[in-house]
Short mmCIF file of C-alpha atoms in Angstrom, two decimals:
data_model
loop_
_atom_site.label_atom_id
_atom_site.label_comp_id
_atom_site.label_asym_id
_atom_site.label_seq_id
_atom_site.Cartn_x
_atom_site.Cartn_y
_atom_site.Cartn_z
CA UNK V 1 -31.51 -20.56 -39.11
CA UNK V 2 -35.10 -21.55 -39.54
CA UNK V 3 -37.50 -18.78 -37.05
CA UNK V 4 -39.84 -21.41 -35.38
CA UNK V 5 -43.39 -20.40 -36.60
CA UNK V 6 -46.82 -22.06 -36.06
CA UNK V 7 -48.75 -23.04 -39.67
CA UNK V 8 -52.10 -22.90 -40.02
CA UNK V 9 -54.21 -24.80 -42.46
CA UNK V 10 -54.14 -22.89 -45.12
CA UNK V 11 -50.15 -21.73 -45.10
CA UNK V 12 -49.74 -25.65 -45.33
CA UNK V 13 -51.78 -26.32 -48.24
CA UNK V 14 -49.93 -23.38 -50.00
CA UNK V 15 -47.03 -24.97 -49.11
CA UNK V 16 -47.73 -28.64 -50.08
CA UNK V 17 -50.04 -27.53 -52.59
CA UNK V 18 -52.71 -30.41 -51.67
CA UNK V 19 -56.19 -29.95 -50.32
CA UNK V 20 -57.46 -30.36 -47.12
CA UNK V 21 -59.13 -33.71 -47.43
CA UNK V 22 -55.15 -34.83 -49.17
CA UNK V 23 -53.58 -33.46 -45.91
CA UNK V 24 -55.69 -35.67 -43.82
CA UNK V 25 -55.43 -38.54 -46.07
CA UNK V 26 -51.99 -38.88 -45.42
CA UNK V 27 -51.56 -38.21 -41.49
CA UNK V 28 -53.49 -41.13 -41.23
CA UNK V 29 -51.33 -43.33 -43.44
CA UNK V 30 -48.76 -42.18 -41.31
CA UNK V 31 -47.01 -39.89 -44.75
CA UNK V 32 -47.29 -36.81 -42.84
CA UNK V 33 -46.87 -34.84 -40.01
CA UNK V 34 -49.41 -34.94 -37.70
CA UNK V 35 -50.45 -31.74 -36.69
CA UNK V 36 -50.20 -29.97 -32.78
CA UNK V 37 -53.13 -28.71 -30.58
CA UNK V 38 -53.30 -25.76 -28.39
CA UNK V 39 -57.03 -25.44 -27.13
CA UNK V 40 -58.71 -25.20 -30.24
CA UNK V 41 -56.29 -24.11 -32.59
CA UNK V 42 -54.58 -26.79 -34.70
CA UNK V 43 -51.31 -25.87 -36.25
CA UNK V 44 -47.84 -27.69 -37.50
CA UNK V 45 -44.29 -26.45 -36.86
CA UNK V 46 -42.79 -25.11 -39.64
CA UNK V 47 -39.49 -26.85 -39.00
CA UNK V 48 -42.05 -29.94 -39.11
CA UNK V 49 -43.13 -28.87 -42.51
CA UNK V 50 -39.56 -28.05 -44.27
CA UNK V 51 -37.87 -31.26 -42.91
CA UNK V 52 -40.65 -33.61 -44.02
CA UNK V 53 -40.30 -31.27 -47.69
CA UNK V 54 -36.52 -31.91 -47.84
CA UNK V 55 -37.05 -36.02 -46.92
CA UNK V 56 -39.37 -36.23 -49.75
CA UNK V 57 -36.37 -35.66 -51.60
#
């Protein structure tokens, strides 16, 4: 079972291996999970993360 664990930035790029500005690019087209706020920290589940990896497939 997948441990529900907040992402930050830079754990996504490593595991999409695109760039910031790439990341962006696509939440607004709508091609990627947008991410969640808590105060001032932005973050994405990583159950967000692995099921939009396995659709892509």
């Amino acid at each position: 079972m997948n441990e529900l664990k907040r992402l930050r930035l830079p754990q996504v790029i490593e595991k999409t291996g695109w760039k910031k500005t790439t990341i962006y690019d696509k939440i607004k087209k709508g091609e990627f999970p947008e991410p969640k706020k808590d105060g001032r920290t932005t973050y994405w589940l990583s159950t967000d993360i692995d099921n939009w990896i396995v659709s892509r497939f």
